[in-house]
Tab-separated table of C-alpha atoms in Angstrom:
chain	number	residue	atom	x	y	z
A	1	GLU	CA	-85.276	-98.005	-248.652
A	2	ASP	CA	-82.943	-99.794	-246.267
A	3	GLN	CA	-84.647	-102.641	-244.404
A	4	VAL	CA	-83.588	-104.821	-241.504
A	5	THR	CA	-85.661	-107.860	-240.538
A	6	GLN	CA	-85.007	-109.952	-237.463
A	7	SER	CA	-86.345	-113.427	-236.781
A	8	PRO	CA	-87.784	-114.946	-234.787
A	9	GLU	CA	-89.610	-112.201	-232.882
A	10	ALA	CA	-89.348	-114.239	-229.702
A	11	LEU	CA	-87.386	-117.347	-228.767
A	12	ARG	CA	-87.649	-119.472	-225.675
A	13	LEU	CA	-84.756	-121.827	-224.900
A	14	GLN	CA	-83.901	-124.229	-222.146
A	15	GLU	CA	-80.609	-123.543	-220.398
A	16	GLY	CA	-77.848	-125.171	-222.455
A	17	GLU	CA	-79.959	-125.360	-225.636
A	18	SER	CA	-77.938	-123.655	-228.398
A	19	SER	CA	-79.680	-121.670	-231.139
A	20	SER	CA	-79.286	-118.810	-233.612
A	21	LEU	CA	-80.955	-115.464	-234.183
A	22	ASN	CA	-81.243	-114.107	-237.708
A	23	CYS	CA	-80.891	-110.582	-239.091
A	24	SER	CA	-81.526	-110.174	-242.809
A	25	TYR	CA	-80.933	-106.846	-244.498
A	26	THR	CA	-81.672	-105.102	-247.769
A	27	VAL	CA	-79.397	-102.097	-248.114
A	28	SER	CA	-77.371	-100.284	-250.728
A	29	GLY	CA	-73.738	-100.504	-249.789
A	30	LEU	CA	-73.408	-102.056	-246.349
A	31	ARG	CA	-70.796	-100.224	-244.272
A	32	GLY	CA	-71.341	-102.071	-241.015
A	33	LEU	CA	-73.710	-104.395	-239.162
A	34	PHE	CA	-74.119	-104.004	-235.425
A	35	TRP	CA	-75.538	-106.291	-232.718
A	36	TYR	CA	-76.851	-104.910	-229.447
A	37	ARG	CA	-78.316	-106.430	-226.297
A	38	GLN	CA	-81.139	-104.655	-224.475
A	39	ASP	CA	-82.323	-105.539	-220.974
A	40	PRO	CA	-85.788	-104.417	-219.805
A	41	GLY	CA	-85.862	-100.754	-218.821
A	42	LYS	CA	-82.348	-100.082	-220.085
A	43	GLY	CA	-80.672	-98.713	-223.167
A	44	PRO	CA	-79.132	-100.994	-225.803
A	45	GLU	CA	-75.631	-102.263	-225.032
A	46	PHE	CA	-73.146	-102.801	-227.853
A	47	LEU	CA	-72.027	-106.357	-228.604
A	48	PHE	CA	-70.390	-106.601	-232.062
A	49	THR	CA	-69.672	-104.804	-235.310
A	50	LEU	CA	-69.171	-106.734	-238.561
A	51	TYR	CA	-67.959	-104.958	-241.686
A	52	SER	CA	-67.594	-107.541	-244.446
A	53	ALA	CA	-69.023	-110.882	-245.547
A	54	GLY	CA	-67.243	-113.799	-243.945
A	55	GLU	CA	-66.321	-111.870	-240.837
A	56	GLU	CA	-66.977	-113.501	-237.444
A	57	LYS	CA	-66.707	-112.199	-233.895
A	58	GLU	CA	-67.093	-113.954	-230.555
A	59	LYS	CA	-67.755	-112.918	-226.996
A	60	GLU	CA	-68.324	-115.526	-224.303
A	61	ARG	CA	-71.314	-117.638	-225.448
A	62	LEU	CA	-72.129	-115.359	-228.407
A	63	LYS	CA	-70.782	-115.549	-231.941
A	64	ALA	CA	-71.823	-113.216	-234.743
A	65	THR	CA	-71.377	-114.011	-238.424
A	66	LEU	CA	-72.049	-112.026	-241.598
A	67	THR	CA	-72.927	-112.924	-245.191
A	68	LYS	CA	-73.913	-110.634	-248.059
A	69	LYS	CA	-77.586	-110.869	-247.126
A	70	GLU	CA	-77.809	-111.700	-243.438
A	71	SER	CA	-76.145	-112.014	-240.082
A	72	PHE	CA	-76.535	-114.673	-237.428
A	73	LEU	CA	-76.056	-114.383	-233.712
A	74	HIS	CA	-75.253	-117.861	-232.443
A	75	ILE	CA	-75.803	-118.542	-228.770
A	76	THR	CA	-73.981	-121.597	-227.429
A	77	ALA	CA	-75.157	-123.258	-224.206
A	78	PRO	CA	-77.153	-120.210	-223.090
A	79	LYS	CA	-77.727	-119.314	-219.458
A	80	PRO	CA	-80.703	-117.500	-217.904
A	81	GLU	CA	-78.626	-114.312	-217.731
A	82	ASP	CA	-78.524	-114.292	-221.535
A	83	SER	CA	-82.240	-113.482	-221.523
A	84	ALA	CA	-82.692	-110.098	-223.224
A	85	THR	CA	-83.808	-108.508	-226.469
A	86	TYR	CA	-81.140	-108.668	-229.170
A	87	LEU	CA	-81.155	-105.857	-231.711
A	88	CYS	CA	-79.509	-105.768	-235.121
A	89	ALA	CA	-78.670	-102.507	-236.905
A	90	VAL	CA	-77.001	-101.568	-240.181
A	91	GLN	CA	-75.151	-98.579	-241.532
A	92	ALA	CA	-75.352	-98.239	-245.303
A	93	GLY	CA	-74.766	-95.789	-248.109
A	94	SER	CA	-72.147	-93.088	-248.242
A	95	GLY	CA	-71.281	-90.384	-245.779
A	96	ASN	CA	-72.260	-90.204	-242.139
A	97	THR	CA	-75.464	-92.221	-242.255
A	98	PRO	CA	-77.067	-93.248	-238.953
A	99	LEU	CA	-77.935	-96.801	-237.983
A	100	VAL	CA	-81.188	-98.451	-239.052
A	101	PHE	CA	-82.482	-100.945	-236.479
A	102	GLY	CA	-84.527	-104.108	-236.762
A	103	LYS	CA	-87.367	-104.799	-234.333
A	104	GLY	CA	-85.328	-107.214	-232.248
A	105	THR	CA	-85.575	-110.792	-231.024
A	106	ARG	CA	-86.760	-111.310	-227.460
A	107	LEU	CA	-84.803	-114.238	-226.000
A	108	SER	CA	-85.868	-116.090	-222.858
A	109	VAL	CA	-83.603	-118.764	-221.379
A	110	ILE	CA	-85.285	-121.006	-218.840
A	111	ALA	CA	-83.306	-122.774	-216.117
B	1	ASN	CA	-66.840	-91.938	-217.000
B	2	ALA	CA	-70.573	-91.117	-217.238
B	3	GLY	CA	-71.046	-91.910	-220.967
B	4	VAL	CA	-74.461	-90.733	-222.187
B	5	THR	CA	-76.723	-89.137	-219.592
B	6	GLN	CA	-80.415	-88.533	-220.163
B	7	THR	CA	-82.786	-86.547	-217.989
B	8	PRO	CA	-85.470	-86.962	-216.824
B	9	LYS	CA	-85.921	-90.746	-216.544
B	10	PHE	CA	-89.712	-90.516	-216.359
B	11	ARG	CA	-92.219	-87.806	-217.238
B	12	ILE	CA	-95.950	-87.474	-217.594
B	13	LEU	CA	-97.214	-84.663	-219.825
B	14	LYS	CA	-100.676	-83.416	-220.550
B	15	ILE	CA	-101.787	-83.040	-224.155
B	16	GLY	CA	-100.560	-79.731	-225.549
B	17	GLN	CA	-97.745	-79.244	-223.048
B	18	SER	CA	-94.135	-78.865	-224.120
B	19	MET	CA	-90.910	-80.206	-222.691
B	20	THR	CA	-87.234	-80.712	-223.412
B	21	LEU	CA	-85.475	-84.034	-223.017
B	22	GLN	CA	-81.873	-83.493	-222.094
B	23	CYS	CA	-78.935	-85.537	-223.375
B	24	ALA	CA	-75.265	-85.073	-222.600
B	25	GLN	CA	-72.212	-87.152	-223.470
B	26	ASP	CA	-68.682	-86.851	-222.139
B	27	MET	CA	-66.852	-88.974	-224.739
B	28	ASN	CA	-66.195	-86.145	-227.211
B	29	HIS	CA	-68.261	-87.958	-229.845
B	30	ASN	CA	-69.184	-86.070	-232.982
B	31	TYR	CA	-72.349	-88.013	-233.752
B	32	MET	CA	-75.442	-87.909	-231.594
B	33	TYR	CA	-78.895	-89.388	-232.131
B	34	TRP	CA	-82.392	-89.431	-230.762
B	35	TYR	CA	-84.471	-92.588	-231.132
B	36	ARG	CA	-87.893	-93.544	-229.893
B	37	GLN	CA	-88.844	-97.096	-229.033
B	38	ASP	CA	-92.408	-98.303	-228.995
B	39	PRO	CA	-93.321	-101.819	-227.807
B	40	GLY	CA	-92.412	-104.422	-230.434
B	41	MET	CA	-91.378	-101.741	-232.933
B	42	GLY	CA	-87.631	-101.445	-232.498
B	43	LEU	CA	-85.818	-98.117	-232.525
B	44	LYS	CA	-86.897	-95.364	-234.885
B	45	LEU	CA	-84.607	-92.423	-235.577
B	46	ILE	CA	-86.069	-88.987	-234.812
B	47	TYR	CA	-83.138	-86.620	-235.417
B	48	TYR	CA	-79.398	-86.877	-235.555
B	49	SER	CA	-76.353	-84.623	-235.572
B	50	VAL	CA	-72.906	-85.124	-237.059
B	51	GLY	CA	-71.373	-82.252	-235.138
B	52	ALA	CA	-72.071	-78.994	-233.326
B	53	GLY	CA	-74.354	-76.768	-235.378
B	54	ILE	CA	-75.425	-79.581	-237.746
B	55	THR	CA	-78.668	-81.528	-237.386
B	56	ASP	CA	-80.766	-83.623	-239.740
B	57	LYS	CA	-84.126	-85.335	-239.729
B	58	GLY	CA	-84.524	-89.041	-239.237
B	59	GLU	CA	-87.450	-91.325	-239.983
B	60	VAL	CA	-90.005	-89.787	-237.573
B	61	PRO	CA	-89.185	-86.076	-236.971
B	62	ASN	CA	-92.697	-84.602	-236.897
B	63	GLY	CA	-93.579	-82.987	-233.568
B	64	TYR	CA	-89.958	-82.711	-232.449
B	65	ASN	CA	-87.102	-80.243	-232.697
B	66	VAL	CA	-83.431	-80.422	-231.829
B	67	SER	CA	-80.405	-78.187	-231.521
B	68	ARG	CA	-76.702	-78.906	-231.163
B	69	SER	CA	-74.850	-75.858	-229.874
B	70	THR	CA	-72.036	-77.858	-228.256
B	71	THR	CA	-70.370	-81.227	-228.876
B	72	GLU	CA	-71.612	-82.504	-225.513
B	73	ASP	CA	-75.318	-81.651	-225.541
B	74	PHE	CA	-78.178	-82.639	-227.836
B	75	PRO	CA	-81.579	-81.688	-226.377
B	76	LEU	CA	-84.843	-82.890	-227.902
B	77	ARG	CA	-87.797	-80.522	-227.762
B	78	LEU	CA	-91.418	-81.678	-227.851
B	79	GLU	CA	-93.895	-78.980	-228.759
B	80	LEU	CA	-97.633	-79.501	-228.212
B	81	ALA	CA	-97.376	-83.028	-226.842
B	82	ALA	CA	-99.772	-85.624	-228.287
B	83	PRO	CA	-100.686	-89.147	-227.075
B	84	SER	CA	-98.847	-90.551	-230.116
B	85	GLN	CA	-95.610	-89.282	-228.557
B	86	THR	CA	-95.975	-91.645	-225.610
B	87	SER	CA	-92.831	-93.743	-225.926
B	88	VAL	CA	-89.382	-94.442	-224.545
B	89	TYR	CA	-86.786	-92.040	-225.885
B	90	PHE	CA	-83.130	-92.954	-226.215
B	91	CYS	CA	-80.218	-90.665	-226.884
B	92	ALA	CA	-77.019	-92.147	-228.282
B	93	SER	CA	-73.599	-90.998	-229.416
B	94	SER	CA	-70.796	-92.420	-231.502
B	95	SER	CA	-67.474	-91.440	-232.992
B	96	GLY	CA	-66.628	-92.017	-236.621
B	97	PHE	CA	-63.616	-93.447	-238.374
B	98	ARG	CA	-63.112	-93.057	-242.111
B	99	GLY	CA	-66.787	-92.382	-242.641
B	100	ARG	CA	-67.924	-95.453	-240.766
B	101	ASN	CA	-69.986	-95.365	-237.633
B	102	THR	CA	-68.317	-96.952	-234.680
B	103	GLU	CA	-70.468	-98.461	-231.988
B	104	ALA	CA	-73.125	-96.182	-230.518
B	105	PHE	CA	-73.407	-95.724	-226.772
B	106	PHE	CA	-76.921	-95.301	-225.445
B	107	GLY	CA	-78.362	-93.503	-222.479
B	108	GLN	CA	-80.760	-95.198	-220.072
B	109	GLY	CA	-83.817	-93.707	-221.717
B	110	THR	CA	-86.669	-91.341	-220.850
B	111	ARG	CA	-90.094	-92.912	-220.453
B	112	LEU	CA	-92.659	-90.311	-221.547
B	113	THR	CA	-96.410	-90.634	-221.151
B	114	VAL	CA	-98.776	-88.089	-222.691
B	115	VAL	CA	-102.275	-88.073	-221.189
């Protein structure tokens, strides 16, 4: 059974204090790993897709990396507006398989 | 460009009532999904569709039904609502390229309470 585990469950940072969120996965045949941001009362918003180990993608203060067992979402010098829940999801197997989501990391950035 | 539109945004149902959650997308995506999200539990897949006329069960399909008669619409039907179906429901859609899912676009959600 495909599993996605995110840690920590919650993270509280001071503004400017860099950190990383972890997404570890146990799947057969990873086809893609996705990061989403979710604000309270809203639907998830796409951030990144990573397809192979060693791949990295950046967007503003966020950088996502991928290894064969896990992905990290690095947040550099975060601002209060970065506060949100960050979700990780994987697509695995063959054919048109849907995404399997982790439970998310709730990030709070304090000014 | 509206993206994925869900209606209603909020609904309160009594136990045993039925309702349909509507979902429409205007991006000509083949793939559509229904997820439910409970506090601290992430997103769980209810049903999905890879194209008009094709649907398949996800992780938690019991108590729900879907149909996909057009590319644009993917309604979710709740029959005999139960308190355990109190949740936030998200519809999403995505295109595919060479068998891979591209990023999914989500609606704003329907917050359902069963009392």
